[in-house]
PDB file of C-alpha atoms and ligand atoms in Angstrom:
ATOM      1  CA  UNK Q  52    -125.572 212.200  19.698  1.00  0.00           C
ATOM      2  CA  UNK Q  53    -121.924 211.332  20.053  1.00  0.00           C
ATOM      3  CA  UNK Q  54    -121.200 209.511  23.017  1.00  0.00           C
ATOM      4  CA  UNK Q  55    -117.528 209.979  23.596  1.00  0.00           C
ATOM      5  CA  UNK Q  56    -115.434 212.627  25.338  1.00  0.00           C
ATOM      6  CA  UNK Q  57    -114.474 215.751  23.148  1.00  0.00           C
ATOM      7  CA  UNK Q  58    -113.246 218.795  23.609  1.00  0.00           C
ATOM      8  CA  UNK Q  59    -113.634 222.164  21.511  1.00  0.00           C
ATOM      9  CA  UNK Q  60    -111.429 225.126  21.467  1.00  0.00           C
ATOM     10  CA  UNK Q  61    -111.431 228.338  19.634  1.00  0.00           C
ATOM     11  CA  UNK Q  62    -107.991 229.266  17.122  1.00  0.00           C
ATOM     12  CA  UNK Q  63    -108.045 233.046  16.670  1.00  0.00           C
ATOM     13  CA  UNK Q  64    -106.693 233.761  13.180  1.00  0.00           C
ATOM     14  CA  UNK Q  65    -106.254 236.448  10.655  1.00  0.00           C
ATOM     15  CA  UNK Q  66    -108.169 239.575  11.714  1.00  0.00           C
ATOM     16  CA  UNK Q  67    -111.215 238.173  13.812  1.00  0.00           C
ATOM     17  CA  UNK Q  68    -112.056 234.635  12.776  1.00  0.00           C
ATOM     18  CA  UNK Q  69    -112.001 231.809  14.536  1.00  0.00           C
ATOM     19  CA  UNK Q  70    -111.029 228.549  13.266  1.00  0.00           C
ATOM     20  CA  UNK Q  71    -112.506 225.348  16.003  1.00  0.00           C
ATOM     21  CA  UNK Q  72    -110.555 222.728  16.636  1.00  0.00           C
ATOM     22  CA  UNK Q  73    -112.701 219.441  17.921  1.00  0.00           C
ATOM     23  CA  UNK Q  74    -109.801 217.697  19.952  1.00  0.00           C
ATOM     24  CA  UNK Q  75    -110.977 213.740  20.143  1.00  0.00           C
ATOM     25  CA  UNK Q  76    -109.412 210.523  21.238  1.00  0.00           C
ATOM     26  CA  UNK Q  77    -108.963 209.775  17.395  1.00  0.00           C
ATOM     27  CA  UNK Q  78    -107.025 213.395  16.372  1.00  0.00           C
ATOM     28  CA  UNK Q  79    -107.995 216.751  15.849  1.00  0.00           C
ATOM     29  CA  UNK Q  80    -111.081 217.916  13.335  1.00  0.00           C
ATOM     30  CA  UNK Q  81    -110.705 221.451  12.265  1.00  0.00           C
ATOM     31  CA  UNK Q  82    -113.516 223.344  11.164  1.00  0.00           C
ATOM     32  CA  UNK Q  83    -112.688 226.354   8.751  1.00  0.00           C
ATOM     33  CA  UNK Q  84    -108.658 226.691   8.726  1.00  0.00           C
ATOM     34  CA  UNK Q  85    -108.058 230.299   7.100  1.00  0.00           C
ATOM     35  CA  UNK Q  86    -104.637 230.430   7.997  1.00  0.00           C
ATOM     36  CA  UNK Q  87    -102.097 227.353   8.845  1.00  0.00           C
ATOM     37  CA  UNK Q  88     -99.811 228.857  10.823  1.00  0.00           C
ATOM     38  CA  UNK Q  89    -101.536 229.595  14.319  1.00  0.00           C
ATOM     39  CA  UNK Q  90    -103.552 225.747  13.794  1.00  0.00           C
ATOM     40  CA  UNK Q  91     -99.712 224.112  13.180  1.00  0.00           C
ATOM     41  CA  UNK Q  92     -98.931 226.100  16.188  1.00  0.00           C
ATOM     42  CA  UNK Q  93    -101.359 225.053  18.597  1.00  0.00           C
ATOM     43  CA  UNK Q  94    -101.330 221.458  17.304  1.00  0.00           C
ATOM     44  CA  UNK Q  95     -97.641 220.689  17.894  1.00  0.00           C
ATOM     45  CA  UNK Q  96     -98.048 222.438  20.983  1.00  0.00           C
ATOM     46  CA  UNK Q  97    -100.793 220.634  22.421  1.00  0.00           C
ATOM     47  CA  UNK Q  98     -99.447 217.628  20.955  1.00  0.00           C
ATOM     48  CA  UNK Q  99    -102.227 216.743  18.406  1.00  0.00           C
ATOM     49  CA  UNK Q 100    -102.865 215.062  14.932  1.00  0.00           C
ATOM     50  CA  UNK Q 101    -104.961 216.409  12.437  1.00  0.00           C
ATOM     51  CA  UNK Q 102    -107.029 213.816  11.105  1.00  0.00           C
ATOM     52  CA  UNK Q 103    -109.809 215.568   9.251  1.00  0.00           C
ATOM     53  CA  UNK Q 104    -110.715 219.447   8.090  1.00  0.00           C
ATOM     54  CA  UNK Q 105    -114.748 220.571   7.855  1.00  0.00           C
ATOM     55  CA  UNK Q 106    -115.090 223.789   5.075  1.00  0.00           C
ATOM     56  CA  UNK Q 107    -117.996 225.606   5.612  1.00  0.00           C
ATOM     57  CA  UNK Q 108    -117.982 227.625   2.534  1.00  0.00           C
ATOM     58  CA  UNK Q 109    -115.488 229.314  -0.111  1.00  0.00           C
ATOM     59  CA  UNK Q 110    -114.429 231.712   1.183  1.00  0.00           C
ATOM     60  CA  UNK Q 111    -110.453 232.746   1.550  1.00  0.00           C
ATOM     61  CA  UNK Q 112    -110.561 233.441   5.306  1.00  0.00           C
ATOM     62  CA  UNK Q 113    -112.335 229.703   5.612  1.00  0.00           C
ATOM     63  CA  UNK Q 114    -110.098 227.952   3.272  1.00  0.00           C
ATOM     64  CA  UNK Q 115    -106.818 229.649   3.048  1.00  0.00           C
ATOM     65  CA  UNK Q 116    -104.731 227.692   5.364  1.00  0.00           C
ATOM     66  CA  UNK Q 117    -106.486 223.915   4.327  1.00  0.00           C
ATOM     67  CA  UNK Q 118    -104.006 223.036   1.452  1.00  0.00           C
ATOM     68  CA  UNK Q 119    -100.300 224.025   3.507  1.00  0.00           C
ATOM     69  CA  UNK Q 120    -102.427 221.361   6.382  1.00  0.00           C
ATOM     70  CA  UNK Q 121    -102.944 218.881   3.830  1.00  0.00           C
ATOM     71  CA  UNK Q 122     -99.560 218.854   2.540  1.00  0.00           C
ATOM     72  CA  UNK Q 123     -98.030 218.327   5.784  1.00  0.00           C
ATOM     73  CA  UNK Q 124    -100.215 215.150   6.334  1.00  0.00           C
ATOM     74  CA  UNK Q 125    -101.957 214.474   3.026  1.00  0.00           C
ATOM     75  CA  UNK Q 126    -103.789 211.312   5.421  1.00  0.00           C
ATOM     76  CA  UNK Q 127    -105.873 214.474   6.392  1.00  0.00           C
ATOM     77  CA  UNK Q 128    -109.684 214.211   5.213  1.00  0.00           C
ATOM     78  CA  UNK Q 129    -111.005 216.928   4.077  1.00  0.00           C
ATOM     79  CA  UNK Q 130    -114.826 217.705   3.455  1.00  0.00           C
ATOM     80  CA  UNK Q 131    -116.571 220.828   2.185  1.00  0.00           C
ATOM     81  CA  UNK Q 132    -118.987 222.510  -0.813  1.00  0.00           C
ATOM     82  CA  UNK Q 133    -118.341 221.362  -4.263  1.00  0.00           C
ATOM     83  CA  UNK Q 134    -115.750 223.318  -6.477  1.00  0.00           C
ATOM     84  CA  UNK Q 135    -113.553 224.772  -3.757  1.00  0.00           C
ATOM     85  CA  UNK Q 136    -110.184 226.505  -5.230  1.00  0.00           C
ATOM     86  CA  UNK Q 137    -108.117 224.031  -3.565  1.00  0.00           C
ATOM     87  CA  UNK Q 138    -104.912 221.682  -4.544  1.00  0.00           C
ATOM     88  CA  UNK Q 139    -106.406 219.446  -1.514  1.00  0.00           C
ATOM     89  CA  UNK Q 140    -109.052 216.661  -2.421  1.00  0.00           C
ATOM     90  CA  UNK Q 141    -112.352 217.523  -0.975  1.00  0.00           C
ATOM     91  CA  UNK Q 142    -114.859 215.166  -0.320  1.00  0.00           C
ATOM     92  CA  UNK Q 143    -118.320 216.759  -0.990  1.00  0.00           C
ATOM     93  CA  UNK Q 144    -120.896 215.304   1.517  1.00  0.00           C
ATOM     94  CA  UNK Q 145    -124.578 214.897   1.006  1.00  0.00           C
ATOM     95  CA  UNK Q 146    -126.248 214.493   4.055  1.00  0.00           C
ATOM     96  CA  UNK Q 147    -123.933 212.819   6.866  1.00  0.00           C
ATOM     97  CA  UNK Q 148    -120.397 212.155   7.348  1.00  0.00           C
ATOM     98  CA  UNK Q 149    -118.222 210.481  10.185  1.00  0.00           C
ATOM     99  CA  UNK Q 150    -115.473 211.360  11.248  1.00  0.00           C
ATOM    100  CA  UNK Q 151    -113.527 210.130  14.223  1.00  0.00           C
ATOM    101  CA  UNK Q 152    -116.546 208.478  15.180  1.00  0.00           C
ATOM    102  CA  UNK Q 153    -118.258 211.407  15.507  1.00  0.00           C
ATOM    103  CA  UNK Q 154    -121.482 211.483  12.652  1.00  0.00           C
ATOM    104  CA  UNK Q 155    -122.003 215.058  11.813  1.00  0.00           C
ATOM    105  CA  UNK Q 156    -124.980 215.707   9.602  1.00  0.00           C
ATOM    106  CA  UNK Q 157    -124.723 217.970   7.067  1.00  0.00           C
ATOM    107  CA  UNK Q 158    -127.504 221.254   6.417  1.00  0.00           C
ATOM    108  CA  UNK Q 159    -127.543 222.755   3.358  1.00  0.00           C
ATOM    109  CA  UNK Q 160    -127.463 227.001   4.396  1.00  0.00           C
ATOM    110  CA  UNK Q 161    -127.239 229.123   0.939  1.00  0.00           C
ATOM    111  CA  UNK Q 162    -127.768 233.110   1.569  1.00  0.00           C
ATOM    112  CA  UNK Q 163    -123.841 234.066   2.609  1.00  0.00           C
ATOM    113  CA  UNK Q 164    -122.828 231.890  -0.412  1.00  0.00           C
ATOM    114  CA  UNK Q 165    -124.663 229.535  -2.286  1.00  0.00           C
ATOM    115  CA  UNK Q 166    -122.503 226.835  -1.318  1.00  0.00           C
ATOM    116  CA  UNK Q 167    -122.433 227.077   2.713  1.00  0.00           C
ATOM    117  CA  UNK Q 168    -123.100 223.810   4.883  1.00  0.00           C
ATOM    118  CA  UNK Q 169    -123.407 223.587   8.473  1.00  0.00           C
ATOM    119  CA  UNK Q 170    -122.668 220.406  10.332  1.00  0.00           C
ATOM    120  CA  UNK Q 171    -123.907 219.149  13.307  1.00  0.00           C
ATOM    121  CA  UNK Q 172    -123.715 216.433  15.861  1.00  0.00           C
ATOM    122  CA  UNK Q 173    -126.818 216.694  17.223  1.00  0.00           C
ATOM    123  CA  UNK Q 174    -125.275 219.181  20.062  1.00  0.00           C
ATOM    124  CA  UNK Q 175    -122.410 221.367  18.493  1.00  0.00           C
ATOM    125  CA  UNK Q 176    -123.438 223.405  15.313  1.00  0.00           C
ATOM    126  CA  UNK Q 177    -120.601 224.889  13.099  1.00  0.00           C
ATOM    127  CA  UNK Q 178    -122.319 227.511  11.758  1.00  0.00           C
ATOM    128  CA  UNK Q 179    -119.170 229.399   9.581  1.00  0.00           C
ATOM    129  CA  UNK Q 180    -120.937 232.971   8.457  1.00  0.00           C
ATOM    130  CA  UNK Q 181    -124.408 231.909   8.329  1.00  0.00           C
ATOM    131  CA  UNK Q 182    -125.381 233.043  12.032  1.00  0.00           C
ATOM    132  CA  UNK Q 183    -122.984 235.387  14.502  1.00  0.00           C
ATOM    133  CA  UNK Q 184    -123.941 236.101  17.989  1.00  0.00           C
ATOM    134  CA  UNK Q 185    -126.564 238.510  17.714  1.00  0.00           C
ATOM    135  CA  UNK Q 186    -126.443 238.811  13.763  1.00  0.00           C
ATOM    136  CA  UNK Q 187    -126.385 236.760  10.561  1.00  0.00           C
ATOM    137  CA  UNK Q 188    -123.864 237.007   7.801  1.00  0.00           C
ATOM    138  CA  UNK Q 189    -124.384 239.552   5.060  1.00  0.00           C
ATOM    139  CA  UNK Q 190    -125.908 238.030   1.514  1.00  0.00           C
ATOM    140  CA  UNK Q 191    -123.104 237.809  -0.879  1.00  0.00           C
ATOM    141  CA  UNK Q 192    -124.189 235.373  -3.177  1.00  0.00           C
ATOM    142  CA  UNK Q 193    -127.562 234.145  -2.210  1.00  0.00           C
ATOM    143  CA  UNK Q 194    -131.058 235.708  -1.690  1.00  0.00           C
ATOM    144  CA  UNK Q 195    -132.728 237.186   1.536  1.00  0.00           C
ATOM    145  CA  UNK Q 196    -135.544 234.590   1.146  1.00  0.00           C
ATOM    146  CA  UNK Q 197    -133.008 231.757   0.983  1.00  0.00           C
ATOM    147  CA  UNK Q 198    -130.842 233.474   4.029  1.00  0.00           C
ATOM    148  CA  UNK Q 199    -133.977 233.888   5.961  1.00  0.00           C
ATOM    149  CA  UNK Q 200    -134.992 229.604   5.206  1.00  0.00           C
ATOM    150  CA  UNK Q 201    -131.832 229.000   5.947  1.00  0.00           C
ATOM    151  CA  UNK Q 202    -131.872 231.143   9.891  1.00  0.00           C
ATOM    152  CA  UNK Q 203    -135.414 229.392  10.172  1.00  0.00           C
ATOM    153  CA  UNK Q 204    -133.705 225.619   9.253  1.00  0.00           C
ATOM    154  CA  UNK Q 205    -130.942 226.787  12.296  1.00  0.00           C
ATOM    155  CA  UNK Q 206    -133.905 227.898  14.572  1.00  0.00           C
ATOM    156  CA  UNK Q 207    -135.792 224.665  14.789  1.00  0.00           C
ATOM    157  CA  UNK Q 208    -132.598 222.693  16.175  1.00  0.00           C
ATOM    158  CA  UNK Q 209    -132.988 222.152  20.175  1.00  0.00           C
ATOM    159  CA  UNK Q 210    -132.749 225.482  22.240  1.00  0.00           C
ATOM    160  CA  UNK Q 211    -129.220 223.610  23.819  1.00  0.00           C
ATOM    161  CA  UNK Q 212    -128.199 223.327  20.754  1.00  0.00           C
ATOM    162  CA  UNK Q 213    -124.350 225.275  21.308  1.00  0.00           C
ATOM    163  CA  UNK Q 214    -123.329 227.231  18.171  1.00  0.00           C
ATOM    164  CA  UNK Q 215    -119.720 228.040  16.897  1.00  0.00           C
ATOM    165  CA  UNK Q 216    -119.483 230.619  14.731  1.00  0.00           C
ATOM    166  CA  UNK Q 217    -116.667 231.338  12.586  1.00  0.00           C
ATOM    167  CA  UNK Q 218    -116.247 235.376  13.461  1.00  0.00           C
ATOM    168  CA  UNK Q 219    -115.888 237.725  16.932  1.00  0.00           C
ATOM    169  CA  UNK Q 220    -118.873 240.370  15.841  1.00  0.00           C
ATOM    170  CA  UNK Q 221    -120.625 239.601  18.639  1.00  0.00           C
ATOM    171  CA  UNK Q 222    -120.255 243.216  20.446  1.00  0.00           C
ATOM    172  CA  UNK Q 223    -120.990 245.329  17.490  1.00  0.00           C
ATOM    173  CA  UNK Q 224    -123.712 243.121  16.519  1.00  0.00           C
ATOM    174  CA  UNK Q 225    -124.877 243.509  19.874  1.00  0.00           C
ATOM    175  CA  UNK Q 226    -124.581 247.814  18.930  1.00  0.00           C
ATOM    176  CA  UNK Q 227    -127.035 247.393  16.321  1.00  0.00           C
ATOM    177  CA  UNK Q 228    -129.760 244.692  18.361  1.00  0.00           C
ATOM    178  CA  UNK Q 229    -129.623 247.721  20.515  1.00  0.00           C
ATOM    179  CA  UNK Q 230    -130.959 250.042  18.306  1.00  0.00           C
ATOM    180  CA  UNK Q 231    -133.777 248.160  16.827  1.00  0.00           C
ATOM    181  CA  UNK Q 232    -134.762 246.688  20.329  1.00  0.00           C
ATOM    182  CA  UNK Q 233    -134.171 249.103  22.671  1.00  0.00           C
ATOM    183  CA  UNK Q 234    -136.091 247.719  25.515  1.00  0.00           C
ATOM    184  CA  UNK Q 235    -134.740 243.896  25.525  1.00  0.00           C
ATOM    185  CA  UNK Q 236    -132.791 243.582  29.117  1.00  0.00           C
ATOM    186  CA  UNK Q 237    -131.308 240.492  27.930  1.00  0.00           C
ATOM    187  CA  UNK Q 238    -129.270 242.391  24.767  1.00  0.00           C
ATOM    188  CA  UNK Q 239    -128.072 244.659  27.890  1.00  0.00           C
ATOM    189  CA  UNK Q 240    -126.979 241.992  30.078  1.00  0.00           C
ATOM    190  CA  UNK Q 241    -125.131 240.653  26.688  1.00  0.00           C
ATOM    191  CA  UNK Q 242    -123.150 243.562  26.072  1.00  0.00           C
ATOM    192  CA  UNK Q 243    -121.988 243.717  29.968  1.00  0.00           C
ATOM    193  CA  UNK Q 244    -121.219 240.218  29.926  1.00  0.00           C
ATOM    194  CA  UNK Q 245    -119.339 240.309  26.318  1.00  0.00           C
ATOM    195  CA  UNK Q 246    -117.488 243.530  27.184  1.00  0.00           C
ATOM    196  CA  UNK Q 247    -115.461 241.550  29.811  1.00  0.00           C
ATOM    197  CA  UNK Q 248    -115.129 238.740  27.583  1.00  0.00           C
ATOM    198  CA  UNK Q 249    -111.904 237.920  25.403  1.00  0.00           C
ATOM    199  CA  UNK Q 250    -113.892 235.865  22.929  1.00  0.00           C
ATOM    200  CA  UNK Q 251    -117.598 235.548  23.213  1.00  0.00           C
ATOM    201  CA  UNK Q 252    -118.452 232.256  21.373  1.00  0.00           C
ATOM    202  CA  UNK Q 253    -119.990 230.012  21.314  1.00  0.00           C
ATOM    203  CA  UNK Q 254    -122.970 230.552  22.171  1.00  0.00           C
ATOM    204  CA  UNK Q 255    -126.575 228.546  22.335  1.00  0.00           C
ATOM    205  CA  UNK Q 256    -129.611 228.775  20.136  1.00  0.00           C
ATOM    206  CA  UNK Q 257    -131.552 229.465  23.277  1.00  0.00           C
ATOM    207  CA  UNK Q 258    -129.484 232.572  23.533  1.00  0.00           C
ATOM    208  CA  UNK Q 259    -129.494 233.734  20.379  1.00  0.00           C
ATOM    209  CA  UNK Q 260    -133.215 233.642  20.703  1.00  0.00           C
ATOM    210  CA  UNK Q 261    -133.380 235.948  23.249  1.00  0.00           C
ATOM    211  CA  UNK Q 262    -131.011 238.632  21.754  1.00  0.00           C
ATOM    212  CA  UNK Q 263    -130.799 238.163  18.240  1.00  0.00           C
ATOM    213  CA  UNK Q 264    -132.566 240.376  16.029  1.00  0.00           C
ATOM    214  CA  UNK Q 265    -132.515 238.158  13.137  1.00  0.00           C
ATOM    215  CA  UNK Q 266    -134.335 235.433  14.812  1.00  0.00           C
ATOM    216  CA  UNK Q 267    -136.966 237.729  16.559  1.00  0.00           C
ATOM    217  CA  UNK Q 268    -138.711 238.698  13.704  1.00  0.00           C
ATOM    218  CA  UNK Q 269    -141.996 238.886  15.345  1.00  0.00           C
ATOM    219  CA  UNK Q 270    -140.862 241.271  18.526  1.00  0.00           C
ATOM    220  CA  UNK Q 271    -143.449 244.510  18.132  1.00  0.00           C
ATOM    221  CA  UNK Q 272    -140.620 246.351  19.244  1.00  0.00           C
ATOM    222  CA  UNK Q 273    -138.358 245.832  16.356  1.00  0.00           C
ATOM    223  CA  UNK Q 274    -141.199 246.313  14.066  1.00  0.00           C
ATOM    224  CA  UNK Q 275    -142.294 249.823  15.573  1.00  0.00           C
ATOM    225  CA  UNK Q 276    -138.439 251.015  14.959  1.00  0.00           C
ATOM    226  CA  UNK Q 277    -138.027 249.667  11.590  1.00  0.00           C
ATOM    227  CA  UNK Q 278    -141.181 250.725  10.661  1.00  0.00           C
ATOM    228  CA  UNK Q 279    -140.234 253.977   8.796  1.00  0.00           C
ATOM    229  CA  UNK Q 280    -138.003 251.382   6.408  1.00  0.00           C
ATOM    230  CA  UNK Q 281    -139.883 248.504   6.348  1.00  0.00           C
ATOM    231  CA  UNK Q 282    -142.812 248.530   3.590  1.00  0.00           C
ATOM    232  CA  UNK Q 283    -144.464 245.443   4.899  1.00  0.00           C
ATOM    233  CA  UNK Q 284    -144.174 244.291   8.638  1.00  0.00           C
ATOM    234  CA  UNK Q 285    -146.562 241.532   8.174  1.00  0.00           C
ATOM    235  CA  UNK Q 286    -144.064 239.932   6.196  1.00  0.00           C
ATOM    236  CA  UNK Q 287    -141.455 238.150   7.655  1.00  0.00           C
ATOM    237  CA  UNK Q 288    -139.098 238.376   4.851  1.00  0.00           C
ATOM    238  CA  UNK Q 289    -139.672 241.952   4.481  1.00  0.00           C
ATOM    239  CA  UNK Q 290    -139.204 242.296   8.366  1.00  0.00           C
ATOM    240  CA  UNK Q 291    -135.740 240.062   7.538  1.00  0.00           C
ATOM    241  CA  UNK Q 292    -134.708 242.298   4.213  1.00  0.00           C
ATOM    242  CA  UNK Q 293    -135.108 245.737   6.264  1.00  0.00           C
ATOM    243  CA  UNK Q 294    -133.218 244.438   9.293  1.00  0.00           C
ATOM    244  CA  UNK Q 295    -129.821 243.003   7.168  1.00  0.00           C
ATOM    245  CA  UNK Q 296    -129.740 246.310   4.455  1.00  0.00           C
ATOM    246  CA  UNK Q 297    -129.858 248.586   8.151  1.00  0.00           C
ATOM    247  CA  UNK Q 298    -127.055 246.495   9.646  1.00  0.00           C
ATOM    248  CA  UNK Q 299    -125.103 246.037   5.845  1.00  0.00           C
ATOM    249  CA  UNK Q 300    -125.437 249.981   6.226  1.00  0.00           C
ATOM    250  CA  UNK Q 301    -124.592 250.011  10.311  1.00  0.00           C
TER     251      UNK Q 301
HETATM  252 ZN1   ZN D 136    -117.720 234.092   4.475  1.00  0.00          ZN
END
């Protein structure tokens, strides 16, 4: 746990992503910078220093706007996955890294890509794709199995634990959790809360939990309306595979 004060604010950018800024007493840690421009913008106008950019994964809308940061203050440290297309040098952590004396440590998440890492402080997750409010991201690159290990690695972090995810899906996810769990009060109260919400993030493990399909696996509801495309519903990963190809086909 990081003892001082810090504060953590959501950049909309390109069409629904948000890039986080951590705002500390040391400079400004962005996780995920797609685009420059609107980061640039809220930095001069909040008067802040970047001192250090987090990559989640590869892809474009994560990475496009790290090497126009980086050559506007190449004392910028950057950290991410191995073999990023990037001008910028990226230091590839193992397990832990500290940064403006905050120690994130670093979880290895493959199923959106192979390559996606998570870091945490022992409170604030920064999750890029791997986990939305009330979904997961869709398996480009990696397996369901290793998605699913990856959601169950997530799920054993404290219920507190308060998770920024990298895109605003959280209402249409929400849609879908509907349909396969018609009878959860809590997805309800969700979708009244998030339709007067401008953004809906972050949100908390303990949340998640309660109206996530992807990490309720075991809910006898889900299974009896998944049943018809589910071949085996004692399995979790089956229960898993079933749920993501209905909501890749939502
Ligand atoms: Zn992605």
């Amino acid at each position: 746990m990081n003892e001082q004060k810090i504060s953590i604010h959501a950049i909309p950018a390109l069409k629904d992503n948000y890039i986080w800024i951590i705002e500390t007493q040391a400079g400004a840690i962005i996780i995920d910078p797609g685009d420059a421009k609107p980061v640039k913008k809220y930095l001069t106008e909040n008067q802040l220093k970047c001192i250090g950019i987090l990559i989640t994964h590869h892809h474009l809308d994560h990475i496009g706007g790290v090497d126009d940061l980086y050559m506007y203050d190449p004392k910028i440290q950057i950290y991410g996955p191995d073999n990023l297309n990037l001008k910028s040098p990226v230091k590839n952590p193992s397990k832990k890294i500290e940064i403006a004396g905050i120690t994130f440590n670093i979880i290895a998440v493959p199923g959106h890509t192979l390559d996606h890492i998570a870091y945490y402080d022992g409170q604030h997750l920064f999750i890029g794709d791997t986990l939305f409010s009330a979904g997961c991201g869709r398996v480009f690159e990696g397996t369901h199995a290793q998605m699913l290990e990856s959601l169950d690695t997530i799920s054993k972090l404290p219920d507190e634990t308060i998770v920024y995810c990298a895109h605003e899906y959280t209402l249409n996810n929400l849609r879908f959790a509907k349909i396969v769990e018609p009878d959860n009060l809590d997805i309800d109260q969700h979708i009244y809360w998030a339709n007067n919400q401008s953004i809906t993030l972050p949100s908390t493990l303990a949340k998640e939990k309660r109206i996530n399909p992807f990490l309720r696996l075991n809910q006898p509801t889900i299974h009896k309306n998944i049943q018809k495309n589910c071949s085996n519903l004692s399995s979790r990963l089956a229960v898993f595979s079933t749920l993501r190809n209905l909501k890749d086909e939502f």
